[in-house]
CSV table of C-alpha atoms in Angstrom, one decimal:
chain,number,residue,atom,x,y,z
K,591,MET,CA,-10.8,1.5,-11.3
K,592,LYS,CA,-9.1,2.2,-8.1
K,593,PHE,CA,-6.1,0.1,-6.9
K,594,MET,CA,-4.2,0.2,-3.6
K,595,MET,CA,-0.5,-0.2,-4.2
K,596,PHE,CA,1.5,-1.3,-1.2
K,597,VAL,CA,5.2,-0.3,-1.5
K,598,CYS,CA,7.3,-3.0,0.2
K,599,THR,CA,11.0,-3.6,0.8
K,600,ASP,CA,13.0,-6.4,2.4
K,601,SER,CA,14.0,-4.2,5.3
K,602,GLN,CA,13.4,-0.7,6.6
K,603,PRO,CA,15.1,1.6,4.0
K,604,GLU,CA,17.5,4.3,4.9
K,605,THR,CA,16.6,7.9,4.3
K,606,GLY,CA,16.5,9.3,0.8
K,607,VAL,CA,14.4,6.5,-0.8
K,608,SER,CA,11.4,8.9,-1.2
K,609,ASP,CA,13.6,11.4,-3.0
K,610,ASP,CA,14.0,8.9,-5.8
K,611,CYS,CA,10.2,8.7,-6.1
K,612,GLY,CA,9.7,12.4,-6.7
K,613,PRO,CA,9.6,12.3,-10.5
K,614,TRP,CA,7.3,9.2,-10.5
K,615,VAL,CA,4.9,11.0,-8.0
K,616,ALA,CA,4.9,14.2,-10.0
K,617,ALA,CA,4.2,12.4,-13.3
K,618,ASN,CA,1.4,10.3,-11.9
K,619,ASP,CA,-0.2,13.2,-10.0
K,620,ALA,CA,-0.1,15.3,-13.2
K,621,ASN,CA,-1.8,12.6,-15.3
K,622,GLY,CA,-4.4,11.7,-12.6
K,623,ARG,CA,-3.3,8.2,-12.0
K,624,ARG,CA,-2.2,8.8,-8.5
K,625,VAL,CA,-5.0,9.7,-6.2
K,626,LEU,CA,-3.2,9.7,-2.9
K,627,GLY,CA,0.0,8.3,-1.5
K,628,SER,CA,2.6,8.7,1.2
K,629,PRO,CA,5.7,7.1,2.6
K,630,LEU,CA,5.3,5.6,6.1
K,631,VAL,CA,7.4,6.0,9.2
K,632,SER,CA,9.5,3.2,10.5
K,633,THR,CA,7.9,0.0,11.8
K,634,LYS,CA,9.5,0.8,15.1
K,635,GLU,CA,6.7,3.4,15.5
K,636,ALA,CA,3.8,1.0,14.4
K,637,LEU,CA,1.0,0.1,16.8
K,638,THR,CA,-1.1,-3.0,16.3
K,639,VAL,CA,-4.6,-2.9,17.7
K,640,ARG,CA,-6.7,-6.0,18.3
K,641,VAL,CA,-9.9,-6.7,20.3
K,642,ARG,CA,-10.4,-10.2,21.6
K,643,ASN,CA,-13.3,-11.2,23.8
K,644,GLY,CA,-14.0,-7.5,24.3
K,645,GLU,CA,-10.5,-6.8,25.5
K,646,LEU,CA,-8.4,-4.1,23.8
K,647,LEU,CA,-4.9,-5.3,23.0
K,648,VAL,CA,-2.3,-2.8,21.7
K,649,THR,CA,1.2,-3.9,20.9
K,650,GLU,CA,4.1,-1.9,19.6
K,651,GLY,CA,5.5,-2.9,16.2
K,652,PRO,CA,4.0,-4.3,13.0
K,653,PHE,CA,1.1,-6.8,13.0
K,654,ALA,CA,3.3,-9.6,11.5
K,655,ALA,CA,6.9,-10.6,12.1
K,656,THR,CA,8.1,-10.7,8.5
K,657,GLN,CA,11.0,-9.5,6.4
K,658,ASP,CA,8.7,-7.5,4.1
K,659,VAL,CA,8.2,-4.0,5.3
K,660,ILE,CA,5.4,-1.8,4.0
K,661,VAL,CA,7.2,1.5,3.5
K,662,GLY,CA,4.5,3.4,1.7
K,663,PHE,CA,1.3,3.3,-0.3
K,664,ASP,CA,-0.3,4.8,-3.3
K,665,ILE,CA,-4.0,4.8,-4.4
K,666,LEU,CA,-4.1,4.6,-8.2
K,667,GLU,CA,-6.9,5.3,-10.6
K,668,CYS,CA,-6.4,3.2,-13.7
K,669,ALA,CA,-8.5,1.9,-16.5
K,670,ASP,CA,-7.7,-1.7,-15.7
K,671,SER,CA,-5.1,-4.0,-14.1
K,672,ASP,CA,-2.8,-3.8,-17.1
K,673,GLU,CA,-2.6,0.0,-16.8
K,674,ALA,CA,-2.0,-0.4,-13.0
K,675,ILE,CA,0.9,-2.8,-13.7
K,676,GLU,CA,2.5,-0.3,-16.1
K,677,VAL,CA,2.2,2.5,-13.5
K,678,ALA,CA,3.7,0.2,-10.8
K,679,ARG,CA,6.4,-1.0,-13.2
K,680,ALA,CA,7.7,2.6,-13.5
K,681,HIS,CA,7.9,3.1,-9.7
K,682,PRO,CA,11.6,3.4,-8.5
K,683,LEU,CA,11.0,0.8,-5.7
K,684,ALA,CA,9.9,-1.8,-8.2
K,685,GLN,CA,13.7,-2.3,-8.8
K,686,LEU,CA,14.5,-2.5,-5.1
K,687,GLY,CA,11.5,-4.1,-3.4
K,688,ARG,CA,8.1,-5.2,-4.5
K,689,LEU,CA,4.8,-3.5,-5.2
K,690,GLU,CA,1.5,-5.2,-4.4
K,691,LEU,CA,-1.5,-4.1,-6.3
K,692,ARG,CA,-5.1,-4.7,-5.1
K,693,PRO,CA,-8.2,-3.5,-6.7
K,694,PHE,CA,-10.7,-1.8,-4.4
K,695,ALA,CA,-13.9,-3.7,-3.8
K,696,SER,CA,-17.2,-2.0,-3.2
K,697,LEU,CA,-19.2,-3.1,-0.1
K,698,GLU,CA,-22.2,-3.7,-2.4
K,699,GLU,CA,-20.2,-6.1,-4.6
K,700,LEU,CA,-19.0,-8.1,-1.5
K,701,ILE,CA,-22.5,-8.3,-0.1
K,702,ALA,CA,-23.8,-9.5,-3.5
K,703,ARG,CA,-21.2,-12.2,-3.6
K,704,GLY,CA,-21.9,-13.2,0.0
K,705,ASP,CA,-18.3,-12.4,1.0
K,706,SER,CA,-18.4,-11.0,4.5
K,707,SER,CA,-14.8,-11.8,5.3
K,708,GLN,CA,-13.6,-8.6,3.7
K,709,SER,CA,-15.7,-6.1,5.7
């Protein structure tokens, strides 16, 4: 089962945070639980793209004015949510910020449920 793990902090972290994550990344790459992941550049470099009434609107900065900053992501492959929680629990930023886990949904499942809001 695949999970998206958003790595969030209360503010843009200073340099060096990703260095603390090295052992966690190596261990979860080795055991196959981490499919892909990366830190993200500062929100100062973010672009938000919207299309309204056919008009393209591009603004600089994150899509929401919030104290939570998404500083990275990991895609996890776990047997179930309990295993994903244990993997997240061991992440160094679980102590400093928060980690949000979301299971991936297949388009077929969403269509079967009649949930078009996710596509």
